[in-house]
Short mmCIF file of C-alpha atoms in Angstrom, two decimals:
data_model
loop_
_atom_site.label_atom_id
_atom_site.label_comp_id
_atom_site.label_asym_id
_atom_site.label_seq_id
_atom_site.Cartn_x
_atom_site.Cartn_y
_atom_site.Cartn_z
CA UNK X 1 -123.27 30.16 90.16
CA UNK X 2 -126.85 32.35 91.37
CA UNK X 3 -124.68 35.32 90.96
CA UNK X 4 -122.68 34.60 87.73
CA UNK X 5 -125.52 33.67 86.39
CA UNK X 6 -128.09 36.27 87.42
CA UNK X 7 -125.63 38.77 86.38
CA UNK X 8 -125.50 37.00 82.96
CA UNK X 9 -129.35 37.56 82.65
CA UNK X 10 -129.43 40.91 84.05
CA UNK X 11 -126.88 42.34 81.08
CA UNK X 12 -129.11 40.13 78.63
CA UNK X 13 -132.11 41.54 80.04
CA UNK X 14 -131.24 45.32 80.00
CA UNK X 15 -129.96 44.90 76.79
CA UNK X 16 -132.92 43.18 75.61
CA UNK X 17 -135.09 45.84 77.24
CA UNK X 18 -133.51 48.63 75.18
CA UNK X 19 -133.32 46.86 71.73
CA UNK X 20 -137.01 45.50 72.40
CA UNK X 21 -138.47 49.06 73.27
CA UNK X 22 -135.86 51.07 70.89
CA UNK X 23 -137.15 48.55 67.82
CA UNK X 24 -140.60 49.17 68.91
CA UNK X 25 -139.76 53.06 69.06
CA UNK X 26 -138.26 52.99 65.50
CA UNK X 27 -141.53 50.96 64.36
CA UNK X 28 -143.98 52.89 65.49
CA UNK X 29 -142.73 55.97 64.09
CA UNK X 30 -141.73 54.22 60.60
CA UNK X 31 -145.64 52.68 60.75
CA UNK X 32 -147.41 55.44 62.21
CA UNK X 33 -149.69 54.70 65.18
CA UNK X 34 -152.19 52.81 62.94
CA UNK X 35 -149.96 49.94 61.15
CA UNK X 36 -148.35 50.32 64.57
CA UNK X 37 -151.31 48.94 66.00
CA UNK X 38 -152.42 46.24 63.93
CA UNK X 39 -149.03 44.51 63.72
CA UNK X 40 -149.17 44.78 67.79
CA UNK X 41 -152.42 43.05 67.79
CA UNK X 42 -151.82 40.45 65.11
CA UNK X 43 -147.83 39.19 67.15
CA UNK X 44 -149.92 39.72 70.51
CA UNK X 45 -152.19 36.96 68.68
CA UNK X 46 -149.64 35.17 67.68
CA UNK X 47 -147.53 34.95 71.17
CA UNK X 48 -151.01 33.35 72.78
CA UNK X 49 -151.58 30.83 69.88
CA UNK X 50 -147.56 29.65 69.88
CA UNK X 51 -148.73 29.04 74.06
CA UNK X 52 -151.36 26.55 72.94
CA UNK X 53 -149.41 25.33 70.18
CA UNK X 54 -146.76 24.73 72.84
CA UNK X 55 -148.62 22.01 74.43
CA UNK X 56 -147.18 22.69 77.96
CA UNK X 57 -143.79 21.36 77.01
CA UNK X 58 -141.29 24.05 77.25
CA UNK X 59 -142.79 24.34 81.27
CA UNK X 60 -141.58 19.94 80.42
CA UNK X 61 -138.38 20.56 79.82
CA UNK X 62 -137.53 23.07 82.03
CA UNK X 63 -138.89 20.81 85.08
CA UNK X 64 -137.65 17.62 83.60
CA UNK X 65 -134.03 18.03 81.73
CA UNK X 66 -132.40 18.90 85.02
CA UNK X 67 -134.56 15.79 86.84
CA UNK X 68 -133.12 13.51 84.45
CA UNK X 69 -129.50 14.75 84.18
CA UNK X 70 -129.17 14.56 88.11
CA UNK X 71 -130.76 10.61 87.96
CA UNK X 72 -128.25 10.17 85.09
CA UNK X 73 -130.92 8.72 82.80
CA UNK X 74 -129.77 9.91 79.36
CA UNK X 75 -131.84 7.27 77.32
CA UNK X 76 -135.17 9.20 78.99
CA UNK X 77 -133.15 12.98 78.17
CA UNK X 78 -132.58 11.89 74.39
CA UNK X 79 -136.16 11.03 74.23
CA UNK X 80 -137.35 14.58 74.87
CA UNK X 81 -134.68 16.47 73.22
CA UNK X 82 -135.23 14.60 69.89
CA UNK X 83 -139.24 14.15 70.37
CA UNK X 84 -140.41 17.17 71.96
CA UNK X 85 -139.59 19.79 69.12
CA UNK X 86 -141.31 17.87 65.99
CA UNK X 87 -144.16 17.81 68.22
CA UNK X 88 -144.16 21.54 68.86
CA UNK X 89 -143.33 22.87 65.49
CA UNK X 90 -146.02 20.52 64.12
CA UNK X 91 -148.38 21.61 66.14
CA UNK X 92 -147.87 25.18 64.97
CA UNK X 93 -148.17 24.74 61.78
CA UNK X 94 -151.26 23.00 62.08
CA UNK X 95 -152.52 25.94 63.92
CA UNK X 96 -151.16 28.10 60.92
CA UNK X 97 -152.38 25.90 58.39
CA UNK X 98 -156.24 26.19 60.10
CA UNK X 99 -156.55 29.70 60.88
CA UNK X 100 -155.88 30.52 57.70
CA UNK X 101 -158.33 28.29 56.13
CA UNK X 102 -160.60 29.73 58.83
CA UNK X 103 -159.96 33.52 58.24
CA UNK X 104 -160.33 32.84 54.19
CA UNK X 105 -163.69 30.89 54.79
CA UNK X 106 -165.47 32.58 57.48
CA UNK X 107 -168.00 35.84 56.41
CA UNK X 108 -167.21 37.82 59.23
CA UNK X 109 -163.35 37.86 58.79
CA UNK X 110 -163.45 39.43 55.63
CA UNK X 111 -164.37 42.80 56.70
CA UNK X 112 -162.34 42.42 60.11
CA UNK X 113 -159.51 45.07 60.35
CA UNK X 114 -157.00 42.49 61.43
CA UNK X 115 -158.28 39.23 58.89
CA UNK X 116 -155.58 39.72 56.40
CA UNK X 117 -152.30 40.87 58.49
CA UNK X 118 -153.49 37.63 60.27
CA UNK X 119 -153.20 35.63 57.51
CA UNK X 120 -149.77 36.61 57.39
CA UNK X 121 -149.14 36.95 61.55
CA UNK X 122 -150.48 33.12 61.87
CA UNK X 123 -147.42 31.77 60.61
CA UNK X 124 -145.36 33.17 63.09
CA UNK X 125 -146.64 30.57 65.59
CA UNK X 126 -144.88 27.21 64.91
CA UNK X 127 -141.42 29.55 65.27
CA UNK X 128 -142.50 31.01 68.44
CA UNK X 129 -143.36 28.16 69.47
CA UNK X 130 -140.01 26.65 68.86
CA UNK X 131 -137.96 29.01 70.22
CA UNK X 132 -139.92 29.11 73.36
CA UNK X 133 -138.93 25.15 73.73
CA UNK X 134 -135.37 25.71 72.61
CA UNK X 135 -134.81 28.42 75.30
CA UNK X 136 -136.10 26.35 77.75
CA UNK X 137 -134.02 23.67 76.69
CA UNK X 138 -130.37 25.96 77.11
CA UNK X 139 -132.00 27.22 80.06
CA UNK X 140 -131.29 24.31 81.68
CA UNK X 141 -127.83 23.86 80.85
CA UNK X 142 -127.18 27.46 82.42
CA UNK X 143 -127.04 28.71 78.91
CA UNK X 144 -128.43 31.99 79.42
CA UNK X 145 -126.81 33.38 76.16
CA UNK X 146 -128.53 31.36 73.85
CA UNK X 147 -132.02 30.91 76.06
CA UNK X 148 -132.42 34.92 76.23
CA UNK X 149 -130.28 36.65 73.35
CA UNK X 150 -132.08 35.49 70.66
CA UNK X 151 -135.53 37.03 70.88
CA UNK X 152 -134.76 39.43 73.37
CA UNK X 153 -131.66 41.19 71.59
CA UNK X 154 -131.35 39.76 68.20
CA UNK X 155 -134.60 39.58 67.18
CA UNK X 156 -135.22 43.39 67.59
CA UNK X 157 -132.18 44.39 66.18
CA UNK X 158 -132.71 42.03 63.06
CA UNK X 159 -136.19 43.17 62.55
CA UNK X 160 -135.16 47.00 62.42
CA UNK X 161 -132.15 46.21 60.35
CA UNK X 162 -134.84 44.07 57.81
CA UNK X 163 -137.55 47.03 57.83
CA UNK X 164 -134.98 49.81 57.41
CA UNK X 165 -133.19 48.06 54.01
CA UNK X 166 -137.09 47.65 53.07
CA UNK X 167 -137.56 51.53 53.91
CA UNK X 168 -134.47 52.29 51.80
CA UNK X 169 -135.52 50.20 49.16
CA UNK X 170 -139.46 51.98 49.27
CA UNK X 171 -141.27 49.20 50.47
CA UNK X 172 -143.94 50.36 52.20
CA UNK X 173 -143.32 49.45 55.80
CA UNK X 174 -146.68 48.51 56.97
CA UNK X 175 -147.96 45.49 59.06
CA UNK X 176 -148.35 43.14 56.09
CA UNK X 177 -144.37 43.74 55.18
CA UNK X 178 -143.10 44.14 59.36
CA UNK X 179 -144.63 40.81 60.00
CA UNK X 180 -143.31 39.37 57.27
CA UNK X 181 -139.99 40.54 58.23
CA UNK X 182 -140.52 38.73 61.37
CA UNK X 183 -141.08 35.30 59.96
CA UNK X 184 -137.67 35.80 58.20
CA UNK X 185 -135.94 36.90 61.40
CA UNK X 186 -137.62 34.45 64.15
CA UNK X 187 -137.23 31.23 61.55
CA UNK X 188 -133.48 32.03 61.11
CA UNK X 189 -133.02 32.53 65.36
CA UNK X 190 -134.88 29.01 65.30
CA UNK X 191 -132.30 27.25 63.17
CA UNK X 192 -129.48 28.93 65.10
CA UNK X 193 -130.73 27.39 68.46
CA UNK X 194 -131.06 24.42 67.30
CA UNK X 195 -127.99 24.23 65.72
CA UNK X 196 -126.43 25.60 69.03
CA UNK X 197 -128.32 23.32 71.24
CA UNK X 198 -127.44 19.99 69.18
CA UNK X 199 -123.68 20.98 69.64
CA UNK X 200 -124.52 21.00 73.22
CA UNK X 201 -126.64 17.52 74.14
CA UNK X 202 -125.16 15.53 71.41
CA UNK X 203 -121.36 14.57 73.20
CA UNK X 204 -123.81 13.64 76.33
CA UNK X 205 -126.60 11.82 74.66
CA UNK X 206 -125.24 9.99 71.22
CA UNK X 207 -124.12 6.86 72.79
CA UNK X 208 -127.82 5.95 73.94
CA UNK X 209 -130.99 4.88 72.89
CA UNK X 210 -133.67 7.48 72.84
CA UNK X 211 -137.00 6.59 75.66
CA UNK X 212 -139.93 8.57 74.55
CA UNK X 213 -141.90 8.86 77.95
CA UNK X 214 -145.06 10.70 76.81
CA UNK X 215 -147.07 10.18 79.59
CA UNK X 216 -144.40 11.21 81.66
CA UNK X 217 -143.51 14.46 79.65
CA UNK X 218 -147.46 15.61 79.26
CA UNK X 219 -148.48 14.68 83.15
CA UNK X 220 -146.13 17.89 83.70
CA UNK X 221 -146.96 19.55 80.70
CA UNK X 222 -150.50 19.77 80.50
CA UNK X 223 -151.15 21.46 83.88
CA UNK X 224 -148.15 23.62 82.69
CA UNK X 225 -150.25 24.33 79.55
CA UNK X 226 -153.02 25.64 81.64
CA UNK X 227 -151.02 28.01 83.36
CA UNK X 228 -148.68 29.23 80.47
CA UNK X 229 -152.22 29.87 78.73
CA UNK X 230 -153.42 31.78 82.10
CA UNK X 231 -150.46 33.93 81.83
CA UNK X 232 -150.75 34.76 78.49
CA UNK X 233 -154.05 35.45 78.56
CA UNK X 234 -153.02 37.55 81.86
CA UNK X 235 -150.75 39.69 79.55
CA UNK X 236 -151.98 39.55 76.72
CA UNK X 237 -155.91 39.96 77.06
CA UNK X 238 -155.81 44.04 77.53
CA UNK X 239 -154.45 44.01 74.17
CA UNK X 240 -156.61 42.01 72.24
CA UNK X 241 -159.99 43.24 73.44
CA UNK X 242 -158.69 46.74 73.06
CA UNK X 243 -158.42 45.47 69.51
CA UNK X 244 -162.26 44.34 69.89
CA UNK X 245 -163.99 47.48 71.45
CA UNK X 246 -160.51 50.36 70.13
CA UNK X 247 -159.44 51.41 67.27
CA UNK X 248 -156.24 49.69 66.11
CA UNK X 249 -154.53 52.91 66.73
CA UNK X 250 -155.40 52.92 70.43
CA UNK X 251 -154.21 49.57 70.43
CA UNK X 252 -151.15 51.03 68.88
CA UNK X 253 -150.45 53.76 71.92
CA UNK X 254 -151.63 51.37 74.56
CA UNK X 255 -148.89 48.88 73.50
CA UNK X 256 -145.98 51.57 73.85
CA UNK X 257 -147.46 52.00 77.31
CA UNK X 258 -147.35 48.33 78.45
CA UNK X 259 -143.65 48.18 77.23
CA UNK X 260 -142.48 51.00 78.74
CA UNK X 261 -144.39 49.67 82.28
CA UNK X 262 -142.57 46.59 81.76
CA UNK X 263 -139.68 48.06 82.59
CA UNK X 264 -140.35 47.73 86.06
CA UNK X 265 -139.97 43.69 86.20
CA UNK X 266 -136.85 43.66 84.22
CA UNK X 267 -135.08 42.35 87.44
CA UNK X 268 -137.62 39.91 87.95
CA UNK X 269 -137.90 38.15 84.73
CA UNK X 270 -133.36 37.96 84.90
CA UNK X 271 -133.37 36.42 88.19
CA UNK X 272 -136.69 34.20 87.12
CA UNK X 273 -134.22 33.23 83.83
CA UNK X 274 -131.72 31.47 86.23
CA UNK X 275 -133.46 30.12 89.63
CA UNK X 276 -136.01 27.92 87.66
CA UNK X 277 -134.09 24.94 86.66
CA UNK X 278 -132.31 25.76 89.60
CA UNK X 279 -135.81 24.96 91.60
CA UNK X 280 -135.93 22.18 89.61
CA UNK X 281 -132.41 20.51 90.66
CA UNK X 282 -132.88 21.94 94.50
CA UNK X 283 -136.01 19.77 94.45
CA UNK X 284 -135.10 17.40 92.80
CA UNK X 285 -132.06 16.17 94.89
CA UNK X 286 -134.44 17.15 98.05
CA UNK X 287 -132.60 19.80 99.42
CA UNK X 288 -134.99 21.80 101.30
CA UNK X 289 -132.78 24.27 103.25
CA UNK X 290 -131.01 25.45 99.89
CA UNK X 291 -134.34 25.93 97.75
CA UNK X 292 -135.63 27.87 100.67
CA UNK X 293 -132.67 30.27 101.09
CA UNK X 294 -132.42 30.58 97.14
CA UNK X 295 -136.04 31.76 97.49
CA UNK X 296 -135.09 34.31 99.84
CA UNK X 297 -132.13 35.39 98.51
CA UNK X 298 -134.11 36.11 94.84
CA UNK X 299 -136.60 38.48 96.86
CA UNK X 300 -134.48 40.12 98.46
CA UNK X 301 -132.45 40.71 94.97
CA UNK X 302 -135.62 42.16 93.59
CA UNK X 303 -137.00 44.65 96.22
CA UNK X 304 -134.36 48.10 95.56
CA UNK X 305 -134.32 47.93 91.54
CA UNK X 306 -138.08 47.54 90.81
CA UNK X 307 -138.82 50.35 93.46
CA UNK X 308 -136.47 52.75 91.79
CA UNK X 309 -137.32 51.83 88.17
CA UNK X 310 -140.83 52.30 89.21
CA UNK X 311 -140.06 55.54 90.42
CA UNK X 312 -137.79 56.51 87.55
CA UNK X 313 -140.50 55.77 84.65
CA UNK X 314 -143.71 57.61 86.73
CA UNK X 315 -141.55 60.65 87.01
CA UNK X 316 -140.28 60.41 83.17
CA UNK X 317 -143.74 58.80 81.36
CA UNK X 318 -144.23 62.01 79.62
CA UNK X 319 -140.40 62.38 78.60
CA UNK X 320 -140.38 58.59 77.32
CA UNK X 321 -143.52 58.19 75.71
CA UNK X 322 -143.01 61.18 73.05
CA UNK X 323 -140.27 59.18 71.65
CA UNK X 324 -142.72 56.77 69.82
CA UNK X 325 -144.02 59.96 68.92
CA UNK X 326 -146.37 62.89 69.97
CA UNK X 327 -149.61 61.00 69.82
CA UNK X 328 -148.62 58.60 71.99
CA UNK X 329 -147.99 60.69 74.97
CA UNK X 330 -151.97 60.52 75.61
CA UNK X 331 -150.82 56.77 77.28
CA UNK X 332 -148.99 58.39 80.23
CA UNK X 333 -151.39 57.58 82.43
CA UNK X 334 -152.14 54.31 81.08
CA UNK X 335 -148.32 54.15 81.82
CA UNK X 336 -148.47 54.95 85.45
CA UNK X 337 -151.36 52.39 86.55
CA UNK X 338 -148.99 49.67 84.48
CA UNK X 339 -146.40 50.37 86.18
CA UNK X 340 -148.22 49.97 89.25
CA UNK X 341 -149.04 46.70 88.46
CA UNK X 342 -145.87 45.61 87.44
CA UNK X 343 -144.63 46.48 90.69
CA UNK X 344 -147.05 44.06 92.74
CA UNK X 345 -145.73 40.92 90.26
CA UNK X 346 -142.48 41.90 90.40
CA UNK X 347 -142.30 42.49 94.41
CA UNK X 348 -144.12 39.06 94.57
CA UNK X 349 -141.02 37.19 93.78
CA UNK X 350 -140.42 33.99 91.86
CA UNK X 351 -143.53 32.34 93.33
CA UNK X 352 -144.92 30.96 90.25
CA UNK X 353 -141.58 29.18 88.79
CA UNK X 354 -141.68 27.80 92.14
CA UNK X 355 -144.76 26.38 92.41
CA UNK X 356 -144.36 24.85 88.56
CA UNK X 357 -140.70 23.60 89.42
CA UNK X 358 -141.55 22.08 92.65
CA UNK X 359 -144.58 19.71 91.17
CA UNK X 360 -147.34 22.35 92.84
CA UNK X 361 -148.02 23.36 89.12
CA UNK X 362 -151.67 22.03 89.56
CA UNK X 363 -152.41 24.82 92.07
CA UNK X 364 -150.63 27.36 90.30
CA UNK X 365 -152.59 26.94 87.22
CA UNK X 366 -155.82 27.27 89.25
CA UNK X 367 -154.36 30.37 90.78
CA UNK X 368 -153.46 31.68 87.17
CA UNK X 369 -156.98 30.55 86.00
CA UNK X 370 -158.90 32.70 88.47
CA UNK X 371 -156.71 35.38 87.64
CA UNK X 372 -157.05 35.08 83.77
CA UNK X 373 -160.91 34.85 84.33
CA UNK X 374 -161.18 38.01 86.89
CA UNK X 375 -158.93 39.66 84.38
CA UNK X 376 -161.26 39.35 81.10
CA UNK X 377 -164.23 40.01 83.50
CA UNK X 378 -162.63 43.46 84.52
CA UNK X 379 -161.59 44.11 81.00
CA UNK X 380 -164.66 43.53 79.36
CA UNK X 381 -166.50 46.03 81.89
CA UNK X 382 -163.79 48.99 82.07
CA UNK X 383 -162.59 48.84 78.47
CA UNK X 384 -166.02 49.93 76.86
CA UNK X 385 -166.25 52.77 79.35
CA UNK X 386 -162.64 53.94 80.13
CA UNK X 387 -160.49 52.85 76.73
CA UNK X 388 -156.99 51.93 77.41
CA UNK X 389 -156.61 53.45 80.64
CA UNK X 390 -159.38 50.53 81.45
CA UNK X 391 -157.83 48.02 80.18
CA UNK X 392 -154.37 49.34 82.50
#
C-alpha cells in the first residue's frame, strides 16, 4: 500500500510541480514582475491567515479519523466530519470579514502598496482554509487524488485557463483581477471536495448519531495550530518582510526563486502525503516495529532524488529562471542558497509528521517555534542589508 500509494503522490506531485511553476511562469510574464509581486505577497498573506483560521484542525483530522476508524467509533467520526468544517469556514470568513473592516478603517493602510489587492486577497482565506481540512480529511482514506489534485494540479491550470479568457477578452490581468480569479477557482475545488468526500463517509457514518468531542478534537489541534503557524511563518516570512523592506517587484523575482528551489523537496512532500495517517494507524494500533521500519524505509526513499534534483536546478538556475522572464534571472543566486536549504528539510525525513502523528506534537511545535523565531530574527537583520538573497 506505501508503494501504491507513494507512487500515487509522486505522479500528483510532479504534475503539480509543473502546472504550479508553469501557471506561475505564464503569470508573471502576463503581470509583469510588479503585479507579479503584489499578488505573491497578498496569497502568501492569505496561505498564513487560512493557518490561523484553521484552528489546528486539519493536523485533528489527520491524527484522529484513522484513530477512530481503527476503534470503530463512528458516532465520535460523524462528529468531526459534520462539525469540524462549519467551524473552519466560519472562522475564515470572520477573518475576511475583519481585515477588511480593518484595512478600510486604519490611516496607514490607505497608502500601503498591498491595502487594496488585500481587500480582495482576504477572502481567499475561509476557502483555503477549507480545502486544507478537506484534504486532510481524503488523506486519510488513502485518497490521494482528491487530497492533492485539487490545488496542486487543478487549481493552476484553472487559474491560467480563467486569466487567459480575461486576457482575450482585454481585461487587464493585474493582481486585483488574478486574485479574483482565484476566489472563483479555489471556491469551486471546495464544493467539489466536499461533494467527493460526502460520497465517501456517508455509506460508513449515516446510520449513527453524530458525538461532537471538542475537547477531544482541540487538545490535538491547538498544539497542532502552533506548529502549522510555525511552519508557515517558516515559509512564508522571507516573503512578507521582503514585501516590508523590497519593492513588490523584488518580491515578485524572489518568489520565482523559492518555487523553483522547491523543487528539491518534491519527493519529500509525496512520501509525507501518504505515511502520515499511516503514522497515525501504526501508532495507533501500537505497532512499534512497523512505524519504525516505515520511518526508515521513507528516508531512505528520499536520499537519491533530492540529491540529483538539487544538482539538476544549481546547474540549470540561469536556464530556468529566464523563463519567467529576463529580469528575473537576477534571483539565481537567491535560487542556489534555496535550494540548499531545501535540501537539509528534505534529507531530514518525515520527522515532523511523526512527531504530530505520534502525540509528540507539543515538542514539535516548540521545535517549530524556535525555528519560526530564529527565522524572523535572521530575516529582519539580512533583508535590510542583502535584499532577497538575505532573506534566501
Amino acid at each position: 500500500m506505501l508503494a501504491k500509494g507513494a507512487i500515487v503522490a509522486l505522479i500528483l506531485q510532479v504534475f503539480g510541480v509543473v502546472a504550479s511553476y508553469g501557471a506561475q511562469i505564464v503569470l508573471a510574464r502576463w503581470m509583469g514582475t510588479t503585479e507579479y509581486g503584489i499578488y505573491e505577497y497578498v496569497f502568501a498573506c492569505a496561505l498564513l491567515l487560512a493557518i490561523l483560521s484553521a484552528l489546528g484542525l486539519p493536523g485533528a483530522v489527520l491524527r484522529l479519523i484513522p484513530e477512530y476508524q481503527v476503534k470503530q467509533e463512528t458516532s465520535k467520526l460523524r462528529g468531526l466530519l459534520r462539525g469540524s468544517l462549519p467551524i473552519v469556514f466560519g472562522m475564515g470568513l470572520a477573518i475576511a470579514a475583519i481585515g477588511s473592516f480593518l484595512l478600510l478603517e486604519l490611516d496607514f493602510a490607505r497608502n500601503w502598496t498591498y491595502s487594496q489587492p488585500l481587500l480582495v486577497g482576504l477572502w481567499l482565506v475561509p476557502f483555503l482554509s477549507a480545502i486544507d481540512l478537506q484534504s486532510e480529511m481524503a488523506r486519510t482514506v488513502q485518497r490521494i487524488f482528491l487530497a492533492r489534485a485539487p490545488l496542486r494540479v487543478i487549481f493552476p491550470i484553472g487559474l491560467v485557463l480563467i486569466a487567459f479568457f480575461a486576457r482575450h477578452n482585454r481585461v487587464t490581468l493585474n493582481s486585483f483581477t488574478v486574485l479574483g480569479a482565484s476566489i472563483m477557482a479555489l471556491a469551486a475545488i471546495a464544493f467539489f471536495q466536499f461533494w467527493q468526500l460526502d460520497r465517501i463517509f456517508q455509506p460508513k457514518i449515516k446510520t449513527v448519531q453524530p458525538i461532537y468531542n471538542l475537547k477531544d478534537w482541540f487538545a490535538v489541534a491547538l498544539p497542532l495550530l502552533l506548529g502549522n503557524s510555525f511552519f508557515i511563518i517558516l515559509n512564508q516570512t522571507d516573503v512578507l518582510m521582503l514585501g516590508i523592506w523590497g519593492s513588490p517587484a523584488g518580491v515578485g523575482i524572489y518568489s520565482a526563486a523559492a518555487r523553483t528551489a522547491l523543487w528539491v523537496s518534491f519527493v519529500l512532500q509525496a512520501v509525507n502525503t501518504v505515511v502520515a495517517p499511516m503514522f497515525s494507524t501504526l501508532y495507533a494500533r501500537g505497532d512499534r516495529s512497523a512505524l519504525q521500519a516505515l520511518v526508515s524505509k521513507t528516508a531512505r526513499w528520499m536520499l537519491f532524488p533530492t540529491i540529483l534534483g538539487a544538482g539538476f536546478v544549481i546547474v540549470y538556475s540561469e536556464a530556468i529562471l529566464s523563463l519567467f522572464g529576463s529580469e528575473f534571472v537576477a534571483a539565481q543566486g537567491q535560487a542556489i542558497v534555496l535550494v540548499g536549504g531545501q535540501c537539509i528539510n528534505a534529507l531530514s525525513g518525515s520527522v515532523g509528521y511523526l512527531l504530530a502523528m505520534t502525540g509528540y506534537q507539543t515538542q514539535s511545535s516548540k521545535v517549530l517555534g524556535y525555528s519560526a523565531l530564529t527565522n524572523i530574527v535572521l530575516n529582519s537583520i539580512l533583508i535590510p542589508q542583502f535584499g532577497g538573497l538575505g532573506a534566501a
